[in-house]
N, CA, C and O atoms as a MOPAC input file, in Angstrom:
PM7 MOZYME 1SCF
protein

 N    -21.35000 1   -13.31200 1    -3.26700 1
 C    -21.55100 1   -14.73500 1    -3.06100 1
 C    -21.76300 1   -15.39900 1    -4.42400 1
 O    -22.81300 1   -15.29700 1    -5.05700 1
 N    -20.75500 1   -16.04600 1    -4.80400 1
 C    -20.67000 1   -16.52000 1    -6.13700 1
 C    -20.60700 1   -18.43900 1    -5.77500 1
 O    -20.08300 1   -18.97900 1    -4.80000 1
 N    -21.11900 1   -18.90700 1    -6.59800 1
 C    -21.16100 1   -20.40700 1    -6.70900 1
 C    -19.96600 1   -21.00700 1    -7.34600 1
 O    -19.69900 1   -22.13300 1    -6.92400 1
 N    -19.23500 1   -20.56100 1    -8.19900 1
 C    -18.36800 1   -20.98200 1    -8.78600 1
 C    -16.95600 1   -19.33200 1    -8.75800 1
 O    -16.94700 1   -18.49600 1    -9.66100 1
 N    -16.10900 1   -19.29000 1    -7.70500 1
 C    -15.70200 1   -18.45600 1    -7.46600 1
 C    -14.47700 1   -18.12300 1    -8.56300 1
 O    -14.27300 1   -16.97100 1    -8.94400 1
 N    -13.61900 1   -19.36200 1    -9.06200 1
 C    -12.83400 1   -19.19100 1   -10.23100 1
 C    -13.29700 1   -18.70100 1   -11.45800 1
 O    -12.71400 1   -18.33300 1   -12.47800 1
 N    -14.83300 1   -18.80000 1   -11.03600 1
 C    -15.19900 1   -18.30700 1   -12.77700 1
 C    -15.36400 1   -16.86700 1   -12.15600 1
 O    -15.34900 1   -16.02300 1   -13.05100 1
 N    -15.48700 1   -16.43000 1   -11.13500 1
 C    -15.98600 1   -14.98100 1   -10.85600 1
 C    -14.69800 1   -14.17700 1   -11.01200 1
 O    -14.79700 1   -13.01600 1   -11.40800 1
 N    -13.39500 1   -14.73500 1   -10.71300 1
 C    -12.23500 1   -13.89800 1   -10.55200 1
 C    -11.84400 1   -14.14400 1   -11.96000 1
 O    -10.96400 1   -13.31900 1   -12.20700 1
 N    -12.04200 1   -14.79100 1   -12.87600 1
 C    -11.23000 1   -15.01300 1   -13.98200 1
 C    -11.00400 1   -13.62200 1   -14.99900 1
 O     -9.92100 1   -13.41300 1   -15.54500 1
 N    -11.86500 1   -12.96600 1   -15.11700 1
 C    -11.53700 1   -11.41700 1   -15.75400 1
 C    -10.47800 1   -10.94700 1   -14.86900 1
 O     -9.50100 1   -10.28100 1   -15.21300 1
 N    -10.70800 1   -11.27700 1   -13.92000 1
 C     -9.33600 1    -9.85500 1   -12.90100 1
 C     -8.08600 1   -10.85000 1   -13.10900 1
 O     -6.98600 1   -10.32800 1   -13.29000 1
 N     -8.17600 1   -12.04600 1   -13.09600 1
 C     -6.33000 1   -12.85100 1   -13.71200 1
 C     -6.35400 1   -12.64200 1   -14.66600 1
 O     -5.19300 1   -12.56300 1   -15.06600 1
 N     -7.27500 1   -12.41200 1   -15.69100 1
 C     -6.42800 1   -12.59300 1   -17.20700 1
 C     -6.16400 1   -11.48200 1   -17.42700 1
 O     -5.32300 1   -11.27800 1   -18.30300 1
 N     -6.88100 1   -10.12900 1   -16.59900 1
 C     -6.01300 1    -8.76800 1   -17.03800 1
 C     -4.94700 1    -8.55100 1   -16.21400 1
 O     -4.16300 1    -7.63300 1   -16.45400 1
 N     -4.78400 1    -9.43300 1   -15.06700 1
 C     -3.15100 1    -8.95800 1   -14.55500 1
 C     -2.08300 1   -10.29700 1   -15.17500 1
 O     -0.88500 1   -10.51200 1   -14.98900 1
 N     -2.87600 1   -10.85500 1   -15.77800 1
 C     -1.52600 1   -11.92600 1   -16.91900 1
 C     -1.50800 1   -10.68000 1   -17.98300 1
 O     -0.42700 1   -10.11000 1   -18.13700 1
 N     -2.67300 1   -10.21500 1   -18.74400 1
 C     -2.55100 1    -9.73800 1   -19.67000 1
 C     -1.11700 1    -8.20100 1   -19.60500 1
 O     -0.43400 1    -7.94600 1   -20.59700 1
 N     -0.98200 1    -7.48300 1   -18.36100 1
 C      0.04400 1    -6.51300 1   -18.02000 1
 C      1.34100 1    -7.06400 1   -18.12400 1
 O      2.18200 1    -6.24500 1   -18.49300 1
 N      1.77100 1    -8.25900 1   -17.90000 1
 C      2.83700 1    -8.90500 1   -18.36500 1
 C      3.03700 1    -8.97300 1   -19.60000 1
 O      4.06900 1    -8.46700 1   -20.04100 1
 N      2.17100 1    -9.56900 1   -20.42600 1
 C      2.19700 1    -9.92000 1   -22.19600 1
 C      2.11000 1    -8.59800 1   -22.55000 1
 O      2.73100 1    -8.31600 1   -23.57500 1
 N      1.41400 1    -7.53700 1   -21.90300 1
 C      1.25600 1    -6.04100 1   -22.96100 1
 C      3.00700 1    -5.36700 1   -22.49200 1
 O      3.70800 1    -4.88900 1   -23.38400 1
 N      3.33600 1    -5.40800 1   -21.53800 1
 C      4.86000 1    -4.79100 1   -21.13700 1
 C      6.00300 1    -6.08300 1   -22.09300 1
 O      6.68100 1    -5.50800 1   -22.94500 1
 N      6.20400 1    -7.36700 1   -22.03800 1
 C      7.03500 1    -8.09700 1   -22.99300 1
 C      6.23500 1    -7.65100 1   -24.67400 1
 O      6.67300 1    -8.43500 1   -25.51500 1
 N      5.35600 1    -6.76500 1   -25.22000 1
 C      5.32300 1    -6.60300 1   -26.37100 1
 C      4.78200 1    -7.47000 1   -27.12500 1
 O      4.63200 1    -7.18700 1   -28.31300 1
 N      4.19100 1    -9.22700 1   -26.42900 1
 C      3.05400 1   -10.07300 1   -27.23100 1
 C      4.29100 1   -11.19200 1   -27.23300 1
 O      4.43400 1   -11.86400 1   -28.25400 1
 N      5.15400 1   -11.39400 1   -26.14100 1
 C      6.51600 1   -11.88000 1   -26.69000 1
 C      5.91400 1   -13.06900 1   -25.25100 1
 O      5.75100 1   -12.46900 1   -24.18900 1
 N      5.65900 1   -14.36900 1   -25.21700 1
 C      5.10900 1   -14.58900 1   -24.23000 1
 C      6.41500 1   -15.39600 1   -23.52300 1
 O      6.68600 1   -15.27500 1   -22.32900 1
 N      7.04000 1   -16.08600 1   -24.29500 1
 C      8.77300 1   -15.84100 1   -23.03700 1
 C      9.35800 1   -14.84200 1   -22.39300 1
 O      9.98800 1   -15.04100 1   -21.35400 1
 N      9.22700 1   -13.72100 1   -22.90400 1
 C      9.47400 1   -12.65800 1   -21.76200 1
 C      8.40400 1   -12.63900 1   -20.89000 1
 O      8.64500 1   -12.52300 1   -19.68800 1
 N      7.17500 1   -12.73800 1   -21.30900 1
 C      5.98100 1   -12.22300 1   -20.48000 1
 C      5.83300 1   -13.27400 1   -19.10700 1
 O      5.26300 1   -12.85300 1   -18.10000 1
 N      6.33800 1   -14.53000 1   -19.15400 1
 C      6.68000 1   -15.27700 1   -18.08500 1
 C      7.63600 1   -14.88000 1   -16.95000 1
 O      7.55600 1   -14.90700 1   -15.72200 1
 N      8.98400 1   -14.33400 1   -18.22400 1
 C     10.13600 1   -14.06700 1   -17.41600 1
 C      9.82100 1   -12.44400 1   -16.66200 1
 O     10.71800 1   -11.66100 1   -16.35100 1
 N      8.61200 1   -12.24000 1   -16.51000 1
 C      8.94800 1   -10.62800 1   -16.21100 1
 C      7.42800 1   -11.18400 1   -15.18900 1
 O      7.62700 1   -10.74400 1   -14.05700 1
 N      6.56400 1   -11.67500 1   -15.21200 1
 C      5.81300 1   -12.57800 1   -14.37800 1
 C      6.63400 1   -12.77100 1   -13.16000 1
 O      6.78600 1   -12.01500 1   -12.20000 1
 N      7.15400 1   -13.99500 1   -13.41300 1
 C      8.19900 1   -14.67800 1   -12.49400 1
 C      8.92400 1   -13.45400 1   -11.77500 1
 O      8.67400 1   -13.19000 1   -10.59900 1
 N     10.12500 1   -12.48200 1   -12.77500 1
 C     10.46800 1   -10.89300 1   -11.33100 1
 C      9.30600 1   -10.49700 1   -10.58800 1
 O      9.44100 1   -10.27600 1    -9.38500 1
 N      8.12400 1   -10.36800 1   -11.16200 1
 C      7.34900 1    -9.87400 1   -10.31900 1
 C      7.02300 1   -10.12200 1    -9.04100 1
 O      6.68900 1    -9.42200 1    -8.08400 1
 N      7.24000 1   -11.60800 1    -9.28600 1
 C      6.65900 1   -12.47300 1    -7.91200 1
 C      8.14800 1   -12.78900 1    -6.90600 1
 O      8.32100 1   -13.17600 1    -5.75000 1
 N      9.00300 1   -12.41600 1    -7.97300 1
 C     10.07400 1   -12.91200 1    -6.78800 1
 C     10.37400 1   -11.36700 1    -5.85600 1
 O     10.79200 1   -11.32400 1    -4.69900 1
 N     10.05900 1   -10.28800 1    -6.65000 1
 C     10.24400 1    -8.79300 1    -5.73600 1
 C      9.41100 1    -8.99500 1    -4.61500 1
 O      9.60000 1    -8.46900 1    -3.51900 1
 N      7.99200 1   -10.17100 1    -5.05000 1
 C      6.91400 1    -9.27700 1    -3.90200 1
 C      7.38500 1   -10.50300 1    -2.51500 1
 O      7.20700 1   -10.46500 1    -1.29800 1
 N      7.95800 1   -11.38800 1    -3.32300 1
 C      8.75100 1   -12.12100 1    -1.73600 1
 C      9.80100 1   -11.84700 1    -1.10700 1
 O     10.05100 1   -12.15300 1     0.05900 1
 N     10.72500 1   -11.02800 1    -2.13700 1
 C     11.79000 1   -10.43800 1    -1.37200 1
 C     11.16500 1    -9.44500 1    -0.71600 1
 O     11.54000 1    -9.34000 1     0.45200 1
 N     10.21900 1    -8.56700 1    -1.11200 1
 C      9.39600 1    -7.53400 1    -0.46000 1
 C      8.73100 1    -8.56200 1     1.29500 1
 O      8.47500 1    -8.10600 1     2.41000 1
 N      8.69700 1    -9.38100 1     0.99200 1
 C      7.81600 1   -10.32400 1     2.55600 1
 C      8.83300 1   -10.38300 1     3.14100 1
 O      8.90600 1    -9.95600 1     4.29400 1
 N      9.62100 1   -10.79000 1     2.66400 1
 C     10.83300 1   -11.42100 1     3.49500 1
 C     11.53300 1   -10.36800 1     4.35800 1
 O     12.13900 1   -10.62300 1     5.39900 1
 N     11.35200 1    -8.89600 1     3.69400 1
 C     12.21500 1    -7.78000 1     4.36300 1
 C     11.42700 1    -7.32300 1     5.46700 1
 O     11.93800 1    -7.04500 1     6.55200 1
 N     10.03800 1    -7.22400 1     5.19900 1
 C      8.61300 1    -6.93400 1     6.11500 1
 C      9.23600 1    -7.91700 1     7.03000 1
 O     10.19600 1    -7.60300 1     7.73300 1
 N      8.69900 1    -9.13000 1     7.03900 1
 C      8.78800 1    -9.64300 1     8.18900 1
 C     10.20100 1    -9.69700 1     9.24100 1
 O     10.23900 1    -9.80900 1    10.46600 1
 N     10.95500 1    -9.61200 1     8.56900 1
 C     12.50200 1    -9.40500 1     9.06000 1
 C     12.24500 1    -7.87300 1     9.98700 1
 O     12.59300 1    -7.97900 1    11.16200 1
 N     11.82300 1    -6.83500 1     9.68600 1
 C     11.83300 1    -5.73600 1    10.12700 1
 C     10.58500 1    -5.77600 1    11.59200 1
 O     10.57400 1    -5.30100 1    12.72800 1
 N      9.55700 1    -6.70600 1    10.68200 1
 C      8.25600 1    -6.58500 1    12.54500 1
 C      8.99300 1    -7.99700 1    13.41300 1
 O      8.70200 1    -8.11800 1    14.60300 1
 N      9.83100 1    -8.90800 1    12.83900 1
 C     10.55400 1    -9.52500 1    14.07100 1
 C     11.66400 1    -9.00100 1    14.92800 1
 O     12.23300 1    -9.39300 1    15.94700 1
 N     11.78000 1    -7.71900 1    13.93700 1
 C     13.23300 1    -7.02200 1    14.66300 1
 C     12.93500 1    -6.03400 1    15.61500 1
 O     13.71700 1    -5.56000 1    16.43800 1
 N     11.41000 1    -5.67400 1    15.40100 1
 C     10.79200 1    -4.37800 1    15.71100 1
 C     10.06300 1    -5.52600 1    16.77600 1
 O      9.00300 1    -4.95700 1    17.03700 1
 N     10.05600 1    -6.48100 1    17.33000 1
 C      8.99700 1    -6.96300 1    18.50700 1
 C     10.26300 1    -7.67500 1    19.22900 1
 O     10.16000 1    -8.09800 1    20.38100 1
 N     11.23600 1    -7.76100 1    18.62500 1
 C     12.74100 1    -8.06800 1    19.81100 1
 C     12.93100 1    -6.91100 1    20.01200 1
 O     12.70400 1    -6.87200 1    21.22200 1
 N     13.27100 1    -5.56900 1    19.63100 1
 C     13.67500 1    -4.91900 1    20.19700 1
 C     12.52200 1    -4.10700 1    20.77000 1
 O     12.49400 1    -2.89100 1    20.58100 1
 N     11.95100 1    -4.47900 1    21.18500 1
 C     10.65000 1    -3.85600 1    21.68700 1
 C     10.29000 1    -4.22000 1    23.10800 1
 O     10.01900 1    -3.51000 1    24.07600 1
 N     10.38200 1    -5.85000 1    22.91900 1
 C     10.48600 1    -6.98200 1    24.13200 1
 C     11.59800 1    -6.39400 1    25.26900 1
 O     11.31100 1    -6.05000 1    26.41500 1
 N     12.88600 1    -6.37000 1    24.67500 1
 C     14.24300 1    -6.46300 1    24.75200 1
 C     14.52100 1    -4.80400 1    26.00000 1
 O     15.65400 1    -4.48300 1    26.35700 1

């Protein structure tokens, strides 16, 4: 139970920004551009999940 909850999480974002900048090499245009894949895998990753439990509760229904 924290009062100010952004200040409580702020160590755990700046070390998962910081895994981007340490993999681009201190290069912080890559470290965006490899940010940004990250986040677009973990929605293509949602998008396939949910595609699979709507396919899996039609054919279930069905």
């Amino acid at each position: 139970m924290t009062e100010d909850r952004t200040a409580r999480t702020a160590p755990g974002r700046a070390k998962f920004e910081q895994r981007f900048v340490d993999a681009a090499d201190g290069d912080p245009v890559r470290a965006e551009s490899l940010r940004k894949a990250y986040f677009a895998n973990l929605a293509r990753q949602s998008v396939a999940a949910r595609r699979r439990n709507r396919e899996a509760r039609e054919n279930g229904a069905a």
